[in-house]
Short mmCIF file of C-alpha atoms and ligand atoms in Angstrom, two decimals:
data_model
loop_
_atom_site.label_atom_id
_atom_site.label_comp_id
_atom_site.label_asym_id
_atom_site.label_seq_id
_atom_site.Cartn_x
_atom_site.Cartn_y
_atom_site.Cartn_z
CA MET K 1 0.00 0.00 0.00
CA LYS K 2 1.22 3.45 -0.91
CA ASN K 3 2.28 5.88 1.74
CA ILE K 4 -0.58 8.38 1.75
CA LYS K 5 -0.19 11.63 3.69
CA LYS K 6 -3.23 13.78 3.06
CA ILE K 7 -6.38 13.16 1.04
CA LEU K 8 -8.76 15.53 -0.76
CA LEU K 9 -12.12 13.84 -1.35
CA ALA K 10 -14.85 14.95 -3.78
CA TYR K 11 -17.79 15.06 -1.37
CA SER K 12 -21.50 15.20 -2.19
CA GLY K 13 -22.85 14.78 1.32
CA GLY K 14 -24.58 11.52 0.42
CA LEU K 15 -24.07 8.11 2.02
CA ASP K 16 -21.21 6.89 -0.21
CA THR K 17 -18.96 9.88 0.21
CA SER K 18 -19.80 10.24 3.92
CA VAL K 19 -18.80 6.64 4.53
CA SER K 20 -15.72 7.30 2.38
CA ILE K 21 -14.43 9.98 4.79
CA LYS K 22 -14.40 7.55 7.69
CA TRP K 23 -13.17 4.60 5.64
CA LEU K 24 -10.26 6.56 4.14
CA LYS K 25 -9.20 7.89 7.54
CA GLU K 26 -9.25 4.43 9.04
CA LYS K 27 -7.62 2.61 6.19
CA TYR K 28 -4.82 5.11 5.49
CA ASP K 29 -4.55 6.63 8.95
CA THR K 30 -4.51 10.12 7.47
CA GLU K 31 -6.24 13.47 7.33
CA VAL K 32 -9.16 13.88 4.89
CA ILE K 33 -10.25 17.23 3.46
CA THR K 34 -13.52 17.37 1.49
CA TYR K 35 -14.42 19.34 -1.59
CA THR K 36 -17.98 20.11 -2.70
CA ALA K 37 -18.87 22.23 -5.71
CA ASN K 38 -22.27 23.77 -6.22
CA LEU K 39 -23.05 23.61 -9.93
CA GLY K 40 -26.65 24.59 -9.36
CA GLN K 41 -27.92 21.49 -7.58
CA LYS K 42 -29.79 23.37 -4.83
CA GLN K 43 -27.85 22.34 -1.78
CA ASN K 44 -27.28 24.09 1.52
CA PRO K 45 -23.54 24.86 1.75
CA LYS K 46 -23.54 25.15 5.53
CA GLU K 47 -25.27 21.80 5.98
CA ILE K 48 -22.77 20.08 3.69
CA LYS K 49 -19.83 21.67 5.46
CA ASP K 50 -21.13 20.77 8.92
CA LYS K 51 -21.86 17.23 7.88
CA ALA K 52 -18.37 16.74 6.44
CA ILE K 53 -16.71 18.03 9.61
CA GLN K 54 -19.05 16.01 11.82
CA THR K 55 -18.16 12.90 9.85
CA GLY K 56 -14.45 13.45 10.41
CA ALA K 57 -13.12 15.76 7.69
CA SER K 58 -10.33 18.04 8.95
CA LYS K 59 -11.50 20.81 6.63
CA ALA K 60 -14.43 21.14 4.22
CA TYR K 61 -14.46 23.27 1.09
CA VAL K 62 -17.85 24.18 -0.37
CA GLU K 63 -17.76 26.44 -3.40
CA ASN K 64 -20.33 27.94 -5.72
CA LEU K 65 -19.08 27.37 -9.27
CA GLU K 66 -22.31 28.06 -11.13
CA LYS K 67 -20.83 30.93 -13.14
CA GLU K 68 -17.66 29.10 -14.16
CA PHE K 69 -19.75 26.07 -14.99
CA VAL K 70 -22.00 28.03 -17.33
CA ASN K 71 -19.31 30.17 -18.95
CA GLU K 72 -16.53 27.63 -19.34
CA TYR K 73 -18.43 24.38 -19.76
CA VAL K 74 -22.19 24.54 -20.40
CA PHE K 75 -22.08 27.25 -23.05
CA LYS K 76 -19.20 25.55 -24.82
CA GLY K 77 -21.45 22.50 -25.03
CA LEU K 78 -24.31 24.67 -26.28
CA LYS K 79 -22.22 26.42 -28.96
CA ALA K 80 -21.13 22.96 -30.11
CA ASN K 81 -24.73 21.61 -29.96
CA ALA K 82 -23.18 18.72 -28.06
CA LEU K 83 -25.60 15.83 -27.53
CA TYR K 84 -24.19 12.39 -26.73
CA GLU K 85 -25.73 9.75 -28.97
CA ASN K 86 -27.92 12.54 -30.34
CA LYS K 87 -29.89 12.90 -27.12
CA TYR K 88 -28.04 13.57 -23.87
CA PRO K 89 -26.91 17.21 -23.32
CA LEU K 90 -24.13 15.98 -20.99
CA ALA K 91 -25.00 17.75 -17.72
CA THR K 92 -23.16 15.30 -15.48
CA ALA K 93 -20.31 14.79 -17.92
CA LEU K 94 -19.66 18.56 -18.19
CA GLY K 95 -19.53 19.00 -14.43
CA ARG K 96 -16.78 16.47 -13.72
CA PRO K 97 -13.81 18.18 -15.36
CA LEU K 98 -14.61 21.44 -13.59
CA ILE K 99 -14.66 19.67 -10.21
CA ALA K 100 -11.42 17.86 -11.11
CA GLU K 101 -9.79 21.15 -12.09
CA ARG K 102 -10.70 22.85 -8.82
CA MET K 103 -9.66 19.84 -6.76
CA VAL K 104 -6.21 19.90 -8.34
CA GLU K 105 -5.85 23.59 -7.48
CA ILE K 106 -6.88 23.00 -3.88
CA ALA K 107 -4.64 19.93 -3.63
CA LYS K 108 -1.68 22.15 -4.47
CA LYS K 109 -2.68 24.78 -1.94
CA GLU K 110 -3.29 22.25 0.82
CA GLU K 111 -0.25 20.15 -0.06
CA VAL K 112 -2.40 17.12 -0.55
CA ASP K 113 -0.76 14.07 -2.14
CA THR K 114 -3.91 12.05 -2.90
CA LEU K 115 -7.25 12.74 -4.55
CA ALA K 116 -10.34 10.60 -3.96
CA HIS K 117 -13.86 10.41 -5.34
CA GLY K 118 -17.04 8.45 -4.63
CA CYS K 119 -17.72 6.99 -8.07
CA THR K 120 -18.29 3.30 -8.67
CA GLY K 121 -16.19 1.05 -10.87
CA LYS K 122 -19.01 0.61 -13.41
CA GLY K 123 -19.65 4.19 -14.41
CA ASN K 124 -18.32 6.96 -16.60
CA ASP K 125 -17.70 9.45 -13.83
CA GLN K 126 -14.69 7.62 -12.35
CA VAL K 127 -13.08 7.90 -15.79
CA ARG K 128 -13.88 11.61 -16.13
CA PHE K 129 -12.52 12.47 -12.68
CA GLU K 130 -9.39 10.42 -13.05
CA VAL K 131 -8.57 11.43 -16.63
CA GLY K 132 -9.00 15.02 -15.38
CA PHE K 133 -6.67 14.40 -12.42
CA LYS K 134 -4.10 12.68 -14.63
CA SER K 135 -4.27 15.42 -17.26
CA LEU K 136 -3.67 18.20 -14.73
CA ALA K 137 -1.66 16.60 -11.92
CA PRO K 138 -0.25 13.23 -12.96
CA LYS K 139 1.89 12.92 -9.82
CA LEU K 140 -1.03 12.84 -7.38
CA ASN K 141 -2.31 9.46 -6.15
CA VAL K 142 -5.94 8.59 -6.78
CA ILE K 143 -8.19 6.47 -4.59
CA ALA K 144 -11.75 5.38 -5.40
CA PRO K 145 -13.06 3.86 -2.14
CA LEU K 146 -16.18 2.41 -3.81
CA ARG K 147 -13.96 0.27 -6.05
CA ASP K 148 -11.82 -0.90 -3.16
CA TRP K 149 -13.89 -1.30 -0.06
CA GLU K 150 -15.38 -4.45 1.44
CA PHE K 151 -19.08 -3.43 1.57
CA LYS K 152 -21.19 -5.58 -0.71
CA SER K 153 -24.47 -3.68 -0.39
CA ARG K 154 -26.02 -0.41 0.67
CA GLU K 155 -27.23 -2.12 3.84
CA GLU K 156 -23.67 -2.98 4.84
CA GLU K 157 -22.66 0.62 4.21
CA ILE K 158 -25.51 1.88 6.38
CA GLU K 159 -24.53 -0.54 9.11
CA TYR K 160 -20.94 0.80 9.00
CA ALA K 161 -22.28 4.36 9.03
CA LEU K 162 -24.46 3.74 12.09
CA LYS K 163 -21.62 1.97 13.90
CA ASN K 164 -19.34 4.94 13.22
CA LYS K 165 -21.93 7.60 14.05
CA ILE K 166 -22.00 8.94 10.52
CA PRO K 167 -25.26 10.86 10.05
CA VAL K 168 -27.51 8.87 7.73
CA SER K 169 -30.43 10.72 6.19
CA VAL K 170 -33.60 9.78 8.10
CA LYS K 171 -36.00 10.31 5.23
CA LYS K 172 -36.54 7.26 3.09
CA ASP K 173 -33.80 7.02 0.50
CA SER K 174 -34.78 7.50 -3.14
CA PRO K 175 -34.59 4.25 -5.12
CA TYR K 176 -32.78 6.18 -7.85
CA SER K 177 -29.25 7.39 -8.29
CA ILE K 178 -29.50 11.07 -9.10
CA ASP K 179 -27.00 13.66 -10.22
CA GLN K 180 -28.09 17.19 -10.92
CA ASN K 181 -26.71 20.55 -11.92
CA LEU K 182 -27.85 23.60 -13.88
CA TRP K 183 -27.75 21.79 -17.22
CA GLY K 184 -29.97 18.90 -16.14
CA VAL K 185 -30.75 15.93 -13.93
CA SER K 186 -29.48 12.40 -14.58
CA ILE K 187 -31.55 9.61 -13.05
CA GLU K 188 -30.78 5.89 -13.03
CA CYS K 189 -31.24 2.64 -11.02
CA GLY K 190 -34.40 1.18 -9.46
CA VAL K 191 -37.13 0.28 -11.97
CA LEU K 192 -35.24 2.22 -14.65
CA GLU K 193 -32.94 -0.79 -14.91
CA ASP K 194 -35.69 -2.44 -16.97
CA PRO K 195 -35.73 -0.54 -20.28
CA TRP K 196 -39.24 -1.85 -21.04
CA GLU K 197 -40.72 -0.46 -17.85
CA GLU K 198 -42.30 2.98 -18.24
CA PRO K 199 -40.46 5.35 -15.88
CA PRO K 200 -42.80 6.17 -12.99
CA GLU K 201 -43.72 9.81 -12.44
CA ASP K 202 -41.85 9.90 -9.14
CA ALA K 203 -38.58 9.43 -11.02
CA TYR K 204 -38.86 12.92 -12.50
CA LEU K 205 -37.79 15.90 -10.41
CA TRP K 206 -38.04 18.99 -12.61
CA THR K 207 -40.62 18.29 -15.29
CA GLN K 208 -44.38 17.81 -15.34
CA SER K 209 -46.06 14.90 -17.10
CA PHE K 210 -48.05 15.83 -20.21
CA LYS K 211 -51.34 15.61 -18.35
CA ASN K 212 -50.25 18.09 -15.67
CA THR K 213 -49.00 20.77 -18.04
CA PRO K 214 -51.03 23.95 -18.72
CA GLU K 215 -53.72 23.83 -21.41
CA LYS K 216 -52.44 27.03 -22.99
CA GLU K 217 -49.22 27.25 -24.99
CA PHE K 218 -46.33 29.44 -23.86
CA LYS K 219 -44.56 31.80 -26.25
CA LEU K 220 -40.92 32.49 -25.82
CA GLU K 221 -38.44 34.74 -27.57
CA ILE K 222 -34.73 34.23 -26.97
CA SER K 223 -31.91 36.51 -28.19
CA PHE K 224 -28.42 35.22 -28.93
CA GLU K 225 -25.13 37.03 -29.29
CA ASN K 226 -22.24 35.09 -30.81
CA GLY K 227 -23.91 31.78 -29.97
CA ILE K 228 -24.72 32.74 -26.37
CA PRO K 229 -28.29 33.39 -25.13
CA ILE K 230 -28.61 36.82 -23.53
CA SER K 231 -32.30 37.55 -23.04
CA ILE K 232 -35.73 35.98 -22.69
CA ASN K 233 -38.75 37.86 -24.01
CA GLY K 234 -36.68 41.03 -24.26
CA ILE K 235 -35.39 40.89 -20.69
CA VAL K 236 -31.61 40.72 -20.54
CA MET K 237 -30.43 38.52 -17.69
CA GLY K 238 -27.35 36.86 -16.25
CA LYS K 239 -26.48 33.54 -17.80
CA VAL K 240 -27.01 31.46 -14.67
CA ASN K 241 -30.41 33.02 -14.09
CA LEU K 242 -31.38 32.62 -17.71
CA ILE K 243 -30.76 28.88 -17.50
CA LYS K 244 -32.58 28.58 -14.17
CA LYS K 245 -35.55 30.46 -15.59
CA LEU K 246 -35.77 28.24 -18.67
CA ASN K 247 -35.53 25.13 -16.51
CA LYS K 248 -38.46 26.40 -14.50
CA ILE K 249 -40.69 27.41 -17.42
CA GLY K 250 -39.69 24.37 -19.49
CA GLY K 251 -40.28 22.03 -16.55
CA LYS K 252 -43.80 23.41 -16.09
CA TYR K 253 -44.56 22.63 -19.75
CA GLY K 254 -43.05 19.14 -19.60
CA ILE K 255 -40.08 20.04 -21.83
CA GLY K 256 -36.74 18.23 -21.70
CA ARG K 257 -37.55 14.67 -20.67
CA ILE K 258 -35.05 12.36 -22.31
CA ASP K 259 -35.16 8.58 -22.16
CA LEU K 260 -32.01 6.89 -23.40
CA VAL K 261 -30.33 3.49 -23.49
CA GLU K 262 -26.77 4.70 -23.79
CA ASN K 263 -23.37 3.18 -24.42
CA ARG K 264 -21.17 3.76 -21.42
CA LEU K 265 -17.42 4.04 -21.68
CA VAL K 266 -16.90 0.82 -19.75
CA GLY K 267 -18.79 -1.20 -22.35
CA ILE K 268 -22.16 -1.46 -20.62
CA LYS K 269 -25.48 -0.33 -22.07
CA SER K 270 -27.44 1.53 -19.42
CA HIS K 271 -30.93 2.95 -19.30
CA GLU K 272 -31.05 6.44 -17.90
CA ILE K 273 -33.57 9.24 -17.93
CA TYR K 274 -32.65 12.89 -18.01
CA GLU K 275 -34.47 16.14 -17.48
CA ALA K 276 -32.96 19.12 -19.26
CA PRO K 277 -35.61 21.76 -20.07
CA ALA K 278 -33.20 24.70 -20.56
CA ALA K 279 -30.83 22.55 -22.59
CA GLU K 280 -33.58 21.41 -24.94
CA ILE K 281 -34.97 24.90 -25.44
CA LEU K 282 -31.56 26.52 -25.90
CA MET K 283 -30.20 23.82 -28.22
CA LYS K 284 -33.25 24.13 -30.47
CA ALA K 285 -33.10 27.93 -30.45
CA HIS K 286 -29.34 28.01 -31.04
CA THR K 287 -29.60 25.56 -33.91
CA ALA K 288 -32.33 27.72 -35.46
CA ILE K 289 -30.04 30.78 -35.52
CA GLU K 290 -27.25 28.68 -36.97
CA GLU K 291 -29.56 27.48 -39.75
CA LEU K 292 -30.09 31.09 -40.71
CA THR K 293 -26.58 32.45 -40.31
CA LEU K 294 -23.98 29.77 -41.02
CA ASP K 295 -22.87 29.23 -44.60
CA LYS K 296 -23.70 25.79 -45.99
CA GLU K 297 -20.20 24.26 -45.71
CA SER K 298 -19.60 25.47 -42.15
CA LYS K 299 -23.06 24.36 -41.07
CA GLN K 300 -22.72 20.87 -42.51
CA PHE K 301 -19.16 20.41 -41.29
CA LYS K 302 -20.08 21.61 -37.81
CA HIS K 303 -22.54 18.74 -37.59
CA TYR K 304 -19.62 16.28 -37.51
CA VAL K 305 -17.81 18.45 -35.00
CA SER K 306 -20.87 18.35 -32.71
CA SER K 307 -20.91 14.61 -32.40
CA LYS K 308 -17.14 14.39 -31.89
CA TYR K 309 -17.27 17.17 -29.32
CA ALA K 310 -20.04 15.36 -27.43
CA GLU K 311 -18.00 12.15 -27.46
CA LEU K 312 -14.95 13.94 -26.08
CA ILE K 313 -17.01 15.32 -23.20
CA TYR K 314 -18.69 12.00 -22.51
CA ASN K 315 -15.42 10.09 -22.66
CA GLY K 316 -13.60 12.29 -20.16
CA PHE K 317 -11.37 14.03 -22.72
CA TRP K 318 -12.26 17.59 -21.73
CA PHE K 319 -8.61 18.54 -21.27
CA SER K 320 -7.54 17.05 -24.61
CA PRO K 321 -5.80 19.06 -27.33
CA LEU K 322 -8.59 18.14 -29.75
CA ARG K 323 -11.34 19.61 -27.57
CA LYS K 324 -9.42 22.86 -27.30
CA ALA K 325 -8.78 22.96 -31.04
CA LEU K 326 -12.44 22.31 -31.79
CA ASP K 327 -13.36 25.21 -29.48
CA LYS K 328 -11.34 27.54 -31.71
CA PHE K 329 -13.24 26.30 -34.75
CA ILE K 330 -16.59 26.56 -33.00
CA ASP K 331 -15.92 30.05 -31.67
CA LYS K 332 -14.98 31.21 -35.14
CA THR K 333 -18.31 29.93 -36.48
CA GLN K 334 -20.24 31.64 -33.68
CA LYS K 335 -19.18 35.17 -34.71
CA VAL K 336 -22.32 35.37 -36.85
CA VAL K 337 -24.67 33.40 -34.58
CA SER K 338 -26.64 36.35 -33.25
CA GLY K 339 -30.34 37.11 -33.50
CA GLN K 340 -33.77 36.22 -32.15
CA VAL K 341 -35.71 32.97 -32.07
CA LYS K 342 -39.41 32.52 -31.34
CA LEU K 343 -40.52 29.27 -29.74
CA ILE K 344 -43.73 27.71 -28.50
CA LEU K 345 -43.84 25.38 -25.51
CA TYR K 346 -46.82 23.10 -25.23
CA LYS K 347 -47.41 19.70 -23.58
CA GLY K 348 -43.82 18.48 -23.70
CA ASN K 349 -43.08 19.98 -27.11
CA CYS K 350 -40.73 22.83 -27.79
CA ARG K 351 -40.99 24.15 -31.34
CA VAL K 352 -39.15 26.91 -33.12
CA VAL K 353 -41.67 29.07 -34.99
CA GLY K 354 -39.59 32.06 -36.10
CA ARG K 355 -36.05 33.37 -36.37
CA LYS K 356 -34.30 36.56 -37.52
CA SER K 357 -30.76 37.89 -37.56
CA ASN K 358 -28.73 40.81 -38.88
CA SER K 359 -26.22 38.27 -40.16
CA SER K 360 -28.88 36.15 -41.82
CA LEU K 361 -27.85 34.55 -45.12
CA TYR K 362 -31.44 33.97 -46.11
CA HIS K 363 -32.10 35.88 -49.33
CA TYR K 364 -35.75 36.53 -50.03
CA GLY K 365 -35.17 37.44 -53.71
CA LEU K 366 -33.41 34.12 -54.30
CA ALA K 367 -35.87 32.02 -52.32
CA THR K 368 -39.19 33.46 -53.44
CA TYR K 369 -41.52 32.00 -56.06
CA ASP K 370 -43.36 35.28 -56.52
CA LYS K 371 -42.66 38.16 -58.89
CA ASN K 372 -39.70 39.40 -56.86
CA ASP K 373 -37.70 36.33 -57.86
CA ILE K 374 -34.17 37.26 -59.03
CA PHE K 375 -32.79 33.73 -59.31
CA ASP K 376 -31.38 32.84 -62.73
CA HIS K 377 -33.45 29.73 -63.57
CA LYS K 378 -31.64 29.12 -66.86
CA SER K 379 -28.24 28.65 -65.23
CA ALA K 380 -29.61 25.62 -63.37
CA SER K 381 -29.62 23.35 -66.41
CA GLY K 382 -25.87 23.77 -67.15
CA PHE K 383 -25.16 23.26 -63.47
CA ILE K 384 -27.12 19.99 -63.47
CA ASN K 385 -25.25 18.71 -66.54
CA LEU K 386 -21.93 19.03 -64.72
CA TRP K 387 -23.27 17.92 -61.37
CA ALA K 388 -24.60 14.66 -62.84
CA LEU K 389 -21.49 14.01 -64.95
CA PRO K 390 -19.46 11.75 -62.60
CA ILE K 391 -22.46 9.57 -61.80
CA GLN K 392 -23.50 9.38 -65.45
CA ILE K 393 -20.01 8.22 -66.48
CA ALA K 394 -19.70 5.70 -63.67
CA ASN K 395 -23.06 4.16 -64.52
CA GLU K 396 -22.25 4.01 -68.25
CA LYS K 397 -18.97 2.21 -67.46
CA LYS K 398 -20.77 -0.21 -65.18
CA ASN K 399 -23.28 -1.05 -67.88
CA GLU K 400 -20.47 -1.70 -70.33
CA LEU K 401 -18.85 -4.20 -67.95
CA ARG K 402 -22.07 -5.88 -66.79
CA PRO K 403 -24.52 -5.44 -69.66
CA ASP K 404 -27.09 -7.75 -68.02
CA LYS K 405 -27.61 -5.46 -65.04
CA GLU K 406 -29.25 -2.05 -64.61
CA VAL K 407 -29.05 -1.24 -68.31
CA ILE K 408 -29.55 2.41 -69.12
CA LYS K 409 -31.75 2.70 -72.16
N1 LIG W 501 -25.02 8.53 -17.68
C1 LIG W 501 -24.70 9.88 -17.41
C2 LIG W 501 -23.27 10.17 -17.76
O1 LIG W 501 -22.49 9.28 -17.86
C3 LIG W 501 -24.99 10.28 -15.99
C4 LIG W 501 -24.18 9.61 -14.93
C5 LIG W 501 -24.53 9.93 -13.52
N2 LIG W 501 -25.89 9.54 -13.26
C6 LIG W 501 -26.44 9.39 -12.07
N3 LIG W 501 -27.69 9.11 -12.06
N4 LIG W 501 -25.80 9.47 -10.94
O2 LIG W 501 -22.89 11.31 -17.92
#
């Protein structure tokens, strides 16, 4: 066993990480400092701090990183239109590298030699934390108690907690594993482990079911500047508040429920549900401005970049050279992504119904079929002759070689 001197543990305040404090102290006979980041998950910082100290931490950091999270992570994902496997806006996955980054900074300040986290050996988050740690501070040791300890079940953990006077939440534990931040909630376990079973209403935290949403539709207008949303219905607001507001409105209208059987990094398929009202609304609105303002080649190429960007985030490669290079490309494209989008929210649907921009490439005179048409119709026929040429030649050649098949008359 390595000689461990001082540990910094990513701490959520839940059972696993609370038990981890005690277990690490016992096993390595060392001091444990905890680190908790608020990325918008509605927690009480004082409660978390007190609980960590009560459980045996020598010091407990609790920080509000909502702004950094939105500016440096969430909006990069938005500008990229990053959706893993075309569906998941990556709330959890975007949060991990930020926490890793801050933990490395604090580790230096506190002269910590070991970082620890409460992720299991089956998930993606262990990979994201540890790739982050290795990218930024390869010399620090890493411990993942949940991969190493002897407890075989939650009951055994609770027993250990009670024996060691670790405060265990008295209210009945949720059957789900939940992670939430500003960009969404991720929910798994319990009945969700059967992908055929309809997720029960109690699994959802932020969004209403169709039948409980208002009967009237809700109209929304969002303004963007260089790919970033700046106002809702004409009211300019801070970015954190803008996201919180859209989560609230969207949730009321049942927007942003995502149900996905996804491919985890460790090779497992897992069924997870997500709630991401603001992410759904903003991704749709942002894409609508891009449709209007990006030139054809950039728009179509950016589509490939989106899926690669989402994979990099999902796979824990936030600190990779490729992600940083793609950001430069994406930021360059966003210089023209400014304007307004109109949307309607109704019974779980979010639809774009209008868009405008000063940098719009839409040309009425070219598009119209009425008398204002300025398009040169005659030039189309020469264009088509050349456009078809390679296919025409290939098919003629093929017919020559295999005259019995697909003969062109
Ligand atoms: N599957 C999602 C991801 O890998 C979320 C993971 C955390 N989910 C949770 N319910 N604790 O990003």
